[in-house]
């Protein structure tokens, strides 16, 4: 094996509920149903690769199609985001800062950086001031 490489087993879908991120994707799915304009605002497809207790689990968030949708598993994405389970939940609930996670190497982005910048529109708003 090559030094410094990390291998993560691919998670099987039966263990998805052990990922805290699963609740975030459930909430996001409901939000996309109630706010179809979100797909128009974002206009792209994300793949989220979440490192969790059972290896890497992927979700695809399609905000290019109308209506948008969230599905488990990898898909053809314009932007791929990789993060740890806790870091992703913190990011999407507004408890952690995307820029700090990225600079600390805890958030990796591949593909369309413009879509990465729109990630905050998917995060749950804590409170509107």
PDB file of N, CA, C and O in Angstrom, residues 23-103:
ATOM      1  N   UNK A  23     -30.184  12.797   8.207  1.00  0.00           N
ATOM      2  CA  UNK A  23     -31.275  13.684   8.629  1.00  0.00           C
ATOM      3  C   UNK A  23     -31.217  15.009   7.867  1.00  0.00           C
ATOM      4  O   UNK A  23     -32.258  15.577   7.517  1.00  0.00           O
ATOM      5  N   UNK A  24     -30.006  15.499   7.595  1.00  0.00           N
ATOM      6  CA  UNK A  24     -29.844  16.746   6.840  1.00  0.00           C
ATOM      7  C   UNK A  24     -30.400  16.558   5.424  1.00  0.00           C
ATOM      8  O   UNK A  24     -31.118  17.419   4.908  1.00  0.00           O
ATOM      9  N   UNK A  25     -30.090  15.422   4.805  1.00  0.00           N
ATOM     10  CA  UNK A  25     -30.576  15.170   3.441  1.00  0.00           C
ATOM     11  C   UNK A  25     -32.084  14.954   3.414  1.00  0.00           C
ATOM     12  O   UNK A  25     -32.751  15.367   2.469  1.00  0.00           O
ATOM     13  N   UNK A  26     -32.649  14.347   4.471  1.00  0.00           N
ATOM     14  CA  UNK A  26     -34.102  14.196   4.565  1.00  0.00           C
ATOM     15  C   UNK A  26     -34.768  15.574   4.625  1.00  0.00           C
ATOM     16  O   UNK A  26     -35.748  15.842   3.933  1.00  0.00           O
ATOM     17  N   UNK A  27     -34.221  16.447   5.461  1.00  0.00           N
ATOM     18  CA  UNK A  27     -34.746  17.808   5.602  1.00  0.00           C
ATOM     19  C   UNK A  27     -34.621  18.571   4.289  1.00  0.00           C
ATOM     20  O   UNK A  27     -35.546  19.265   3.869  1.00  0.00           O
ATOM     21  N   UNK A  28     -33.469  18.434   3.647  1.00  0.00           N
ATOM     22  CA  UNK A  28     -33.235  19.122   2.380  1.00  0.00           C
ATOM     23  C   UNK A  28     -34.210  18.640   1.306  1.00  0.00           C
ATOM     24  O   UNK A  28     -34.745  19.438   0.532  1.00  0.00           O
ATOM     25  N   UNK A  29     -34.483  17.351   1.291  1.00  0.00           N
ATOM     26  CA  UNK A  29     -35.424  16.788   0.330  1.00  0.00           C
ATOM     27  C   UNK A  29     -36.814  17.402   0.510  1.00  0.00           C
ATOM     28  O   UNK A  29     -37.465  17.794  -0.468  1.00  0.00           O
ATOM     29  N   UNK A  30     -37.255  17.518   1.756  1.00  0.00           N
ATOM     30  CA  UNK A  30     -38.562  18.121   2.046  1.00  0.00           C
ATOM     31  C   UNK A  30     -38.574  19.597   1.647  1.00  0.00           C
ATOM     32  O   UNK A  30     -39.560  20.107   1.123  1.00  0.00           O
ATOM     33  N   UNK A  31     -37.448  20.274   1.890  1.00  0.00           N
ATOM     34  CA  UNK A  31     -37.353  21.698   1.564  1.00  0.00           C
ATOM     35  C   UNK A  31     -37.432  21.911   0.053  1.00  0.00           C
ATOM     36  O   UNK A  31     -38.067  22.858  -0.416  1.00  0.00           O
ATOM     37  N   UNK A  32     -36.795  21.044  -0.715  1.00  0.00           N
ATOM     38  CA  UNK A  32     -36.830  21.150  -2.175  1.00  0.00           C
ATOM     39  C   UNK A  32     -38.261  20.967  -2.686  1.00  0.00           C
ATOM     40  O   UNK A  32     -38.689  21.644  -3.625  1.00  0.00           O
ATOM     41  N   UNK A  33     -39.024  20.089  -2.030  1.00  0.00           N
ATOM     42  CA  UNK A  33     -40.427  19.878  -2.419  1.00  0.00           C
ATOM     43  C   UNK A  33     -41.263  21.118  -2.146  1.00  0.00           C
ATOM     44  O   UNK A  33     -42.121  21.477  -2.942  1.00  0.00           O
ATOM     45  N   UNK A  34     -41.018  21.783  -1.010  1.00  0.00           N
ATOM     46  CA  UNK A  34     -41.830  22.942  -0.635  1.00  0.00           C
ATOM     47  C   UNK A  34     -41.314  24.250  -1.226  1.00  0.00           C
ATOM     48  O   UNK A  34     -42.045  25.233  -1.253  1.00  0.00           O
ATOM     49  N   UNK A  35     -40.053  24.265  -1.676  1.00  0.00           N
ATOM     50  CA  UNK A  35     -39.464  25.467  -2.269  1.00  0.00           C
ATOM     51  C   UNK A  35     -38.877  25.143  -3.647  1.00  0.00           C
ATOM     52  O   UNK A  35     -37.659  25.102  -3.815  1.00  0.00           O
ATOM     53  N   UNK A  36     -39.732  24.929  -4.649  1.00  0.00           N
ATOM     54  CA  UNK A  36     -39.217  24.561  -5.971  1.00  0.00           C
ATOM     55  C   UNK A  36     -38.307  25.632  -6.579  1.00  0.00           C
ATOM     56  O   UNK A  36     -37.478  25.339  -7.427  1.00  0.00           O
ATOM     57  N   UNK A  37     -38.444  26.877  -6.119  1.00  0.00           N
ATOM     58  CA  UNK A  37     -37.592  27.957  -6.640  1.00  0.00           C
ATOM     59  C   UNK A  37     -36.119  27.763  -6.271  1.00  0.00           C
ATOM     60  O   UNK A  37     -35.237  28.356  -6.880  1.00  0.00           O
ATOM     61  N   UNK A  38     -35.843  26.903  -5.289  1.00  0.00           N
ATOM     62  CA  UNK A  38     -34.467  26.605  -4.895  1.00  0.00           C
ATOM     63  C   UNK A  38     -33.685  26.022  -6.074  1.00  0.00           C
ATOM     64  O   UNK A  38     -32.531  26.382  -6.296  1.00  0.00           O
ATOM     65  N   UNK A  39     -34.329  25.159  -6.851  1.00  0.00           N
ATOM     66  CA  UNK A  39     -33.667  24.561  -8.021  1.00  0.00           C
ATOM     67  C   UNK A  39     -33.317  25.648  -9.040  1.00  0.00           C
ATOM     68  O   UNK A  39     -32.237  25.626  -9.628  1.00  0.00           O
ATOM     69  N   UNK A  40     -34.217  26.618  -9.217  1.00  0.00           N
ATOM     70  CA  UNK A  40     -33.944  27.714 -10.159  1.00  0.00           C
ATOM     71  C   UNK A  40     -32.777  28.570  -9.675  1.00  0.00           C
ATOM     72  O   UNK A  40     -31.938  29.006 -10.458  1.00  0.00           O
ATOM     73  N   UNK A  41     -32.721  28.830  -8.376  1.00  0.00           N
ATOM     74  CA  UNK A  41     -31.653  29.666  -7.799  1.00  0.00           C
ATOM     75  C   UNK A  41     -30.292  29.009  -7.933  1.00  0.00           C
ATOM     76  O   UNK A  41     -29.305  29.665  -8.202  1.00  0.00           O
ATOM     77  N   UNK A  42     -30.232  27.698  -7.713  1.00  0.00           N
ATOM     78  CA  UNK A  42     -28.951  26.994  -7.676  1.00  0.00           C
ATOM     79  C   UNK A  42     -28.553  26.490  -9.063  1.00  0.00           C
ATOM     80  O   UNK A  42     -27.448  26.734  -9.528  1.00  0.00           O
ATOM     81  N   UNK A  43     -29.432  25.755  -9.717  1.00  0.00           N
ATOM     82  CA  UNK A  43     -29.195  25.311 -11.084  1.00  0.00           C
ATOM     83  C   UNK A  43     -28.010  24.385 -11.299  1.00  0.00           C
ATOM     84  O   UNK A  43     -27.275  24.538 -12.262  1.00  0.00           O
ATOM     85  N   UNK A  44     -27.825  23.429 -10.417  1.00  0.00           N
ATOM     86  CA  UNK A  44     -26.727  22.483 -10.591  1.00  0.00           C
ATOM     87  C   UNK A  44     -26.958  21.195  -9.825  1.00  0.00           C
ATOM     88  O   UNK A  44     -27.941  21.066  -9.090  1.00  0.00           O
ATOM     89  N   UNK A  45     -26.042  20.249 -10.000  1.00  0.00           N
ATOM     90  CA  UNK A  45     -26.135  18.952  -9.325  1.00  0.00           C
ATOM     91  C   UNK A  45     -24.917  18.791  -8.422  1.00  0.00           C
ATOM     92  O   UNK A  45     -23.784  18.957  -8.864  1.00  0.00           O
ATOM     93  N   UNK A  46     -25.191  18.498  -7.154  1.00  0.00           N
ATOM     94  CA  UNK A  46     -24.140  18.262  -6.167  1.00  0.00           C
ATOM     95  C   UNK A  46     -24.041  16.773  -5.866  1.00  0.00           C
ATOM     96  O   UNK A  46     -25.056  16.088  -5.829  1.00  0.00           O
ATOM     97  N   UNK A  47     -22.827  16.329  -5.613  1.00  0.00           N
ATOM     98  CA  UNK A  47     -22.629  15.013  -5.004  1.00  0.00           C
ATOM     99  C   UNK A  47     -21.924  15.277  -3.689  1.00  0.00           C
ATOM    100  O   UNK A  47     -20.934  15.997  -3.648  1.00  0.00           O
ATOM    101  N   UNK A  48     -22.463  14.713  -2.633  1.00  0.00           N
ATOM    102  CA  UNK A  48     -21.855  14.841  -1.312  1.00  0.00           C
ATOM    103  C   UNK A  48     -21.292  13.487  -0.920  1.00  0.00           C
ATOM    104  O   UNK A  48     -22.036  12.513  -0.856  1.00  0.00           O
ATOM    105  N   UNK A  49     -19.993  13.425  -0.685  1.00  0.00           N
ATOM    106  CA  UNK A  49     -19.336  12.212  -0.203  1.00  0.00           C
ATOM    107  C   UNK A  49     -19.031  12.442   1.271  1.00  0.00           C
ATOM    108  O   UNK A  49     -18.182  13.266   1.611  1.00  0.00           O
ATOM    109  N   UNK A  50     -19.746  11.727   2.124  1.00  0.00           N
ATOM    110  CA  UNK A  50     -19.655  11.939   3.564  1.00  0.00           C
ATOM    111  C   UNK A  50     -18.882  10.793   4.209  1.00  0.00           C
ATOM    112  O   UNK A  50     -19.283   9.632   4.095  1.00  0.00           O
ATOM    113  N   UNK A  51     -17.781  11.142   4.878  1.00  0.00           N
ATOM    114  CA  UNK A  51     -16.990  10.151   5.620  1.00  0.00           C
ATOM    115  C   UNK A  51     -17.642   9.970   6.973  1.00  0.00           C
ATOM    116  O   UNK A  51     -17.746  10.908   7.752  1.00  0.00           O
ATOM    117  N   UNK A  52     -18.101   8.758   7.236  1.00  0.00           N
ATOM    118  CA  UNK A  52     -18.808   8.508   8.485  1.00  0.00           C
ATOM    119  C   UNK A  52     -18.384   7.203   9.117  1.00  0.00           C
ATOM    120  O   UNK A  52     -17.335   6.646   8.789  1.00  0.00           O
ATOM    121  N   UNK A  53     -19.223   6.695  10.011  1.00  0.00           N
ATOM    122  CA  UNK A  53     -18.879   5.500  10.794  1.00  0.00           C
ATOM    123  C   UNK A  53     -18.695   4.239   9.961  1.00  0.00           C
ATOM    124  O   UNK A  53     -18.022   3.315  10.382  1.00  0.00           O
ATOM    125  N   UNK A  54     -19.283   4.204   8.769  1.00  0.00           N
ATOM    126  CA  UNK A  54     -19.194   3.006   7.934  1.00  0.00           C
ATOM    127  C   UNK A  54     -18.482   3.271   6.618  1.00  0.00           C
ATOM    128  O   UNK A  54     -18.769   2.634   5.620  1.00  0.00           O
ATOM    129  N   UNK A  55     -17.564   4.231   6.606  1.00  0.00           N
ATOM    130  CA  UNK A  55     -16.871   4.557   5.365  1.00  0.00           C
ATOM    131  C   UNK A  55     -17.503   5.755   4.691  1.00  0.00           C
ATOM    132  O   UNK A  55     -18.072   6.622   5.344  1.00  0.00           O
ATOM    133  N   UNK A  56     -17.409   5.809   3.372  1.00  0.00           N
ATOM    134  CA  UNK A  56     -17.940   6.939   2.615  1.00  0.00           C
ATOM    135  C   UNK A  56     -19.343   6.617   2.106  1.00  0.00           C
ATOM    136  O   UNK A  56     -19.560   5.579   1.487  1.00  0.00           O
ATOM    137  N   UNK A  57     -20.275   7.493   2.389  1.00  0.00           N
ATOM    138  CA  UNK A  57     -21.643   7.385   1.870  1.00  0.00           C
ATOM    139  C   UNK A  57     -21.877   8.592   0.973  1.00  0.00           C
ATOM    140  O   UNK A  57     -21.516   9.704   1.340  1.00  0.00           O
ATOM    141  N   UNK A  58     -22.467   8.378  -0.176  1.00  0.00           N
ATOM    142  CA  UNK A  58     -22.720   9.474  -1.112  1.00  0.00           C
ATOM    143  C   UNK A  58     -24.206   9.770  -1.238  1.00  0.00           C
ATOM    144  O   UNK A  58     -25.040   8.870  -1.146  1.00  0.00           O
ATOM    145  N   UNK A  59     -24.501  11.047  -1.441  1.00  0.00           N
ATOM    146  CA  UNK A  59     -25.844  11.511  -1.762  1.00  0.00           C
ATOM    147  C   UNK A  59     -25.726  12.434  -2.962  1.00  0.00           C
ATOM    148  O   UNK A  59     -24.730  13.140  -3.103  1.00  0.00           O
ATOM    149  N   UNK A  60     -26.737  12.448  -3.799  1.00  0.00           N
ATOM    150  CA  UNK A  60     -26.784  13.360  -4.935  1.00  0.00           C
ATOM    151  C   UNK A  60     -27.969  14.298  -4.744  1.00  0.00           C
ATOM    152  O   UNK A  60     -29.074  13.849  -4.427  1.00  0.00           O
ATOM    153  N   UNK A  61     -27.707  15.593  -4.898  1.00  0.00           N
ATOM    154  CA  UNK A  61     -28.755  16.605  -4.795  1.00  0.00           C
ATOM    155  C   UNK A  61     -28.852  17.271  -6.167  1.00  0.00           C
ATOM    156  O   UNK A  61     -27.951  17.988  -6.579  1.00  0.00           O
ATOM    157  N   UNK A  62     -29.952  16.984  -6.864  1.00  0.00           N
ATOM    158  CA  UNK A  62     -30.155  17.496  -8.216  1.00  0.00           C
ATOM    159  C   UNK A  62     -31.023  18.747  -8.150  1.00  0.00           C
ATOM    160  O   UNK A  62     -32.218  18.671  -7.895  1.00  0.00           O
ATOM    161  N   UNK A  63     -30.393  19.888  -8.388  1.00  0.00           N
ATOM    162  CA  UNK A  63     -31.120  21.151  -8.427  1.00  0.00           C
ATOM    163  C   UNK A  63     -31.031  21.754  -9.828  1.00  0.00           C
ATOM    164  O   UNK A  63     -31.052  22.961 -10.009  1.00  0.00           O
ATOM    165  N   UNK A  64     -30.882  20.862 -10.815  1.00  0.00           N
ATOM    166  CA  UNK A  64     -30.876  21.272 -12.214  1.00  0.00           C
ATOM    167  C   UNK A  64     -32.214  20.879 -12.835  1.00  0.00           C
ATOM    168  O   UNK A  64     -32.765  21.602 -13.644  1.00  0.00           O
ATOM    169  N   UNK A  65     -32.718  19.722 -12.432  1.00  0.00           N
ATOM    170  CA  UNK A  65     -34.008  19.238 -12.930  1.00  0.00           C
ATOM    171  C   UNK A  65     -35.138  19.968 -12.214  1.00  0.00           C
ATOM    172  O   UNK A  65     -34.942  20.532 -11.150  1.00  0.00           O
ATOM    173  N   UNK A  66     -36.304  19.917 -12.820  1.00  0.00           N
ATOM    174  CA  UNK A  66     -37.467  20.496 -12.175  1.00  0.00           C
ATOM    175  C   UNK A  66     -38.535  19.412 -12.116  1.00  0.00           C
ATOM    176  O   UNK A  66     -38.991  18.973 -13.156  1.00  0.00           O
ATOM    177  N   UNK A  67     -38.947  18.914 -10.974  1.00  0.00           N
ATOM    178  CA  UNK A  67     -38.494  19.377  -9.653  1.00  0.00           C
ATOM    179  C   UNK A  67     -37.138  18.789  -9.277  1.00  0.00           C
ATOM    180  O   UNK A  67     -36.725  17.758  -9.799  1.00  0.00           O
ATOM    181  N   UNK A  68     -36.471  19.466  -8.359  1.00  0.00           N
ATOM    182  CA  UNK A  68     -35.199  18.976  -7.837  1.00  0.00           C
ATOM    183  C   UNK A  68     -35.430  17.757  -6.964  1.00  0.00           C
ATOM    184  O   UNK A  68     -36.560  17.462  -6.577  1.00  0.00           O
ATOM    185  N   UNK A  69     -34.354  17.022  -6.673  1.00  0.00           N
ATOM    186  CA  UNK A  69     -34.523  15.846  -5.821  1.00  0.00           C
ATOM    187  C   UNK A  69     -33.215  15.474  -5.139  1.00  0.00           C
ATOM    188  O   UNK A  69     -32.130  15.840  -5.585  1.00  0.00           O
ATOM    189  N   UNK A  70     -33.352  14.737  -4.046  1.00  0.00           N
ATOM    190  CA  UNK A  70     -32.225  14.210  -3.287  1.00  0.00           C
ATOM    191  C   UNK A  70     -32.281  12.693  -3.410  1.00  0.00           C
ATOM    192  O   UNK A  70     -33.341  12.101  -3.236  1.00  0.00           O
ATOM    193  N   UNK A  71     -31.148  12.071  -3.732  1.00  0.00           N
ATOM    194  CA  UNK A  71     -31.124  10.613  -3.797  1.00  0.00           C
ATOM    195  C   UNK A  71     -29.847  10.086  -3.159  1.00  0.00           C
ATOM    196  O   UNK A  71     -28.826  10.789  -3.124  1.00  0.00           O
ATOM    197  N   UNK A  72     -29.920   8.878  -2.645  1.00  0.00           N
ATOM    198  CA  UNK A  72     -28.723   8.283  -2.059  1.00  0.00           C
ATOM    199  C   UNK A  72     -27.888   7.684  -3.172  1.00  0.00           C
ATOM    200  O   UNK A  72     -28.410   7.268  -4.204  1.00  0.00           O
ATOM    201  N   UNK A  73     -26.602   7.695  -2.982  1.00  0.00           N
ATOM    202  CA  UNK A  73     -25.682   7.154  -3.972  1.00  0.00           C
ATOM    203  C   UNK A  73     -25.053   8.244  -4.816  1.00  0.00           C
ATOM    204  O   UNK A  73     -25.499   9.390  -4.816  1.00  0.00           O
ATOM    205  N   UNK A  74     -23.983   7.877  -5.497  1.00  0.00           N
ATOM    206  CA  UNK A  74     -23.258   8.814  -6.346  1.00  0.00           C
ATOM    207  C   UNK A  74     -24.022   9.029  -7.641  1.00  0.00           C
ATOM    208  O   UNK A  74     -24.755   8.161  -8.087  1.00  0.00           O
ATOM    209  N   UNK A  75     -23.832  10.199  -8.225  1.00  0.00           N
ATOM    210  CA  UNK A  75     -24.471  10.517  -9.498  1.00  0.00           C
ATOM    211  C   UNK A  75     -23.561  11.409 -10.319  1.00  0.00           C
ATOM    212  O   UNK A  75     -22.466  11.755  -9.896  1.00  0.00           O
ATOM    213  N   UNK A  76     -24.040  11.802 -11.489  1.00  0.00           N
ATOM    214  CA  UNK A  76     -23.267  12.709 -12.335  1.00  0.00           C
ATOM    215  C   UNK A  76     -23.457  14.108 -11.767  1.00  0.00           C
ATOM    216  O   UNK A  76     -24.556  14.648 -11.799  1.00  0.00           O
ATOM    217  N   UNK A  77     -22.384  14.665 -11.223  1.00  0.00           N
ATOM    218  CA  UNK A  77     -22.489  15.933 -10.508  1.00  0.00           C
ATOM    219  C   UNK A  77     -21.647  17.031 -11.155  1.00  0.00           C
ATOM    220  O   UNK A  77     -20.631  16.763 -11.780  1.00  0.00           O
ATOM    221  N   UNK A  78     -22.102  18.275 -10.968  1.00  0.00           N
ATOM    222  CA  UNK A  78     -21.337  19.440 -11.410  1.00  0.00           C
ATOM    223  C   UNK A  78     -20.322  19.831 -10.338  1.00  0.00           C
ATOM    224  O   UNK A  78     -19.304  20.445 -10.629  1.00  0.00           O
ATOM    225  N   UNK A  79     -20.637  19.493  -9.092  1.00  0.00           N
ATOM    226  CA  UNK A  79     -19.790  19.870  -7.954  1.00  0.00           C
ATOM    227  C   UNK A  79     -19.833  18.744  -6.917  1.00  0.00           C
ATOM    228  O   UNK A  79     -20.913  18.301  -6.539  1.00  0.00           O
ATOM    229  N   UNK A  80     -18.663  18.272  -6.515  1.00  0.00           N
ATOM    230  CA  UNK A  80     -18.584  17.212  -5.503  1.00  0.00           C
ATOM    231  C   UNK A  80     -17.979  17.784  -4.229  1.00  0.00           C
ATOM    232  O   UNK A  80     -16.920  18.394  -4.257  1.00  0.00           O
ATOM    233  N   UNK A  81     -18.677  17.581  -3.135  1.00  0.00           N
ATOM    234  CA  UNK A  81     -18.257  18.063  -1.820  1.00  0.00           C
ATOM    235  C   UNK A  81     -17.933  16.844  -0.966  1.00  0.00           C
ATOM    236  O   UNK A  81     -18.751  15.932  -0.861  1.00  0.00           O
ATOM    237  N   UNK A  82     -16.755  16.835  -0.350  1.00  0.00           N
ATOM    238  CA  UNK A  82     -16.362  15.745   0.539  1.00  0.00           C
ATOM    239  C   UNK A  82     -16.127  16.318   1.926  1.00  0.00           C
ATOM    240  O   UNK A  82     -15.412  17.320   2.071  1.00  0.00           O
ATOM    241  N   UNK A  83     -16.735  15.698   2.935  1.00  0.00           N
ATOM    242  CA  UNK A  83     -16.586  16.174   4.319  1.00  0.00           C
ATOM    243  C   UNK A  83     -16.869  15.025   5.272  1.00  0.00           C
ATOM    244  O   UNK A  83     -17.476  14.023   4.896  1.00  0.00           O
ATOM    245  N   UNK A  84     -16.454  15.194   6.501  1.00  0.00           N
ATOM    246  CA  UNK A  84     -16.791  14.253   7.560  1.00  0.00           C
ATOM    247  C   UNK A  84     -18.245  14.442   7.959  1.00  0.00           C
ATOM    248  O   UNK A  84     -18.825  15.514   7.752  1.00  0.00           O
ATOM    249  N   UNK A  85     -18.828  13.425   8.536  1.00  0.00           N
ATOM    250  CA  UNK A  85     -20.241  13.458   8.921  1.00  0.00           C
ATOM    251  C   UNK A  85     -20.543  14.628   9.862  1.00  0.00           C
ATOM    252  O   UNK A  85     -21.429  15.434   9.600  1.00  0.00           O
ATOM    253  N   UNK A  86     -19.792  14.753  10.945  1.00  0.00           N
ATOM    254  CA  UNK A  86     -20.036  15.827  11.920  1.00  0.00           C
ATOM    255  C   UNK A  86     -19.791  17.206  11.311  1.00  0.00           C
ATOM    256  O   UNK A  86     -20.550  18.145  11.570  1.00  0.00           O
ATOM    257  N   UNK A  87     -18.728  17.323  10.504  1.00  0.00           N
ATOM    258  CA  UNK A  87     -18.426  18.614   9.879  1.00  0.00           C
ATOM    259  C   UNK A  87     -19.535  19.027   8.917  1.00  0.00           C
ATOM    260  O   UNK A  87     -19.943  20.188   8.879  1.00  0.00           O
ATOM    261  N   UNK A  88     -20.053  18.066   8.148  1.00  0.00           N
ATOM    262  CA  UNK A  88     -21.119  18.379   7.198  1.00  0.00           C
ATOM    263  C   UNK A  88     -22.382  18.820   7.930  1.00  0.00           C
ATOM    264  O   UNK A  88     -23.021  19.800   7.547  1.00  0.00           O
ATOM    265  N   UNK A  89     -22.736  18.110   8.980  1.00  0.00           N
ATOM    266  CA  UNK A  89     -23.928  18.485   9.756  1.00  0.00           C
ATOM    267  C   UNK A  89     -23.737  19.887  10.347  1.00  0.00           C
ATOM    268  O   UNK A  89     -24.634  20.725  10.271  1.00  0.00           O
ATOM    269  N   UNK A  90     -22.551  20.154  10.883  1.00  0.00           N
ATOM    270  CA  UNK A  90     -22.262  21.484  11.439  1.00  0.00           C
ATOM    271  C   UNK A  90     -22.363  22.575  10.381  1.00  0.00           C
ATOM    272  O   UNK A  90     -22.907  23.654  10.622  1.00  0.00           O
ATOM    273  N   UNK A  91     -21.869  22.283   9.196  1.00  0.00           N
ATOM    274  CA  UNK A  91     -21.925  23.235   8.085  1.00  0.00           C
ATOM    275  C   UNK A  91     -23.371  23.524   7.687  1.00  0.00           C
ATOM    276  O   UNK A  91     -23.776  24.676   7.552  1.00  0.00           O
ATOM    277  N   UNK A  92     -24.156  22.478   7.521  1.00  0.00           N
ATOM    278  CA  UNK A  92     -25.529  22.636   7.036  1.00  0.00           C
ATOM    279  C   UNK A  92     -26.492  23.166   8.091  1.00  0.00           C
ATOM    280  O   UNK A  92     -27.588  23.588   7.762  1.00  0.00           O
ATOM    281  N   UNK A  93     -26.103  23.125   9.348  1.00  0.00           N
ATOM    282  CA  UNK A  93     -26.959  23.678  10.404  1.00  0.00           C
ATOM    283  C   UNK A  93     -26.480  25.062  10.845  1.00  0.00           C
ATOM    284  O   UNK A  93     -27.029  25.648  11.768  1.00  0.00           O
ATOM    285  N   UNK A  94     -25.424  25.563  10.183  1.00  0.00           N
ATOM    286  CA  UNK A  94     -24.945  26.906  10.486  1.00  0.00           C
ATOM    287  C   UNK A  94     -24.026  26.997  11.691  1.00  0.00           C
ATOM    288  O   UNK A  94     -23.645  28.078  12.111  1.00  0.00           O
ATOM    289  N   UNK A  95     -23.635  25.849  12.254  1.00  0.00           N
ATOM    290  CA  UNK A  95     -22.771  25.863  13.438  1.00  0.00           C
ATOM    291  C   UNK A  95     -21.295  25.962  13.058  1.00  0.00           C
ATOM    292  O   UNK A  95     -20.477  26.369  13.868  1.00  0.00           O
ATOM    293  N   UNK A  96     -20.957  25.545  11.824  1.00  0.00           N
ATOM    294  CA  UNK A  96     -19.571  25.603  11.361  1.00  0.00           C
ATOM    295  C   UNK A  96     -19.485  26.438  10.096  1.00  0.00           C
ATOM    296  O   UNK A  96     -20.435  26.512   9.319  1.00  0.00           O
ATOM    297  N   UNK A  97     -18.331  27.034   9.883  1.00  0.00           N
ATOM    298  CA  UNK A  97     -18.091  27.928   8.761  1.00  0.00           C
ATOM    299  C   UNK A  97     -17.420  27.173   7.616  1.00  0.00           C
ATOM    300  O   UNK A  97     -16.383  26.531   7.810  1.00  0.00           O
ATOM    301  N   UNK A  98     -17.991  27.273   6.418  1.00  0.00           N
ATOM    302  CA  UNK A  98     -17.473  26.559   5.251  1.00  0.00           C
ATOM    303  C   UNK A  98     -16.030  26.946   4.945  1.00  0.00           C
ATOM    304  O   UNK A  98     -15.200  26.098   4.638  1.00  0.00           O
ATOM    305  N   UNK A  99     -15.727  28.231   5.028  1.00  0.00           N
ATOM    306  CA  UNK A  99     -14.380  28.698   4.705  1.00  0.00           C
ATOM    307  C   UNK A  99     -13.350  28.124   5.675  1.00  0.00           C
ATOM    308  O   UNK A  99     -12.279  27.685   5.264  1.00  0.00           O
ATOM    309  N   UNK A 100     -13.699  28.090   6.958  1.00  0.00           N
ATOM    310  CA  UNK A 100     -12.776  27.531   7.953  1.00  0.00           C
ATOM    311  C   UNK A 100     -12.585  26.033   7.735  1.00  0.00           C
ATOM    312  O   UNK A 100     -11.475  25.523   7.842  1.00  0.00           O
ATOM    313  N   UNK A 101     -13.661  25.320   7.414  1.00  0.00           N
ATOM    314  CA  UNK A 101     -13.560  23.882   7.144  1.00  0.00           C
ATOM    315  C   UNK A 101     -12.685  23.637   5.913  1.00  0.00           C
ATOM    316  O   UNK A 101     -11.837  22.747   5.915  1.00  0.00           O
ATOM    317  N   UNK A 102     -12.887  24.446   4.878  1.00  0.00           N
ATOM    318  CA  UNK A 102     -12.120  24.293   3.652  1.00  0.00           C
ATOM    319  C   UNK A 102     -10.634  24.562   3.908  1.00  0.00           C
ATOM    320  O   UNK A 102      -9.776  23.777   3.498  1.00  0.00           O
ATOM    321  N   UNK A 103     -10.339  25.668   4.590  1.00  0.00           N
ATOM    322  CA  UNK A 103      -8.947  26.034   4.873  1.00  0.00           C
ATOM    323  C   UNK A 103      -8.277  25.003   5.778  1.00  0.00           C
ATOM    324  O   UNK A 103      -7.074  24.790   5.687  1.00  0.00           O
TER     325      UNK A 103
END
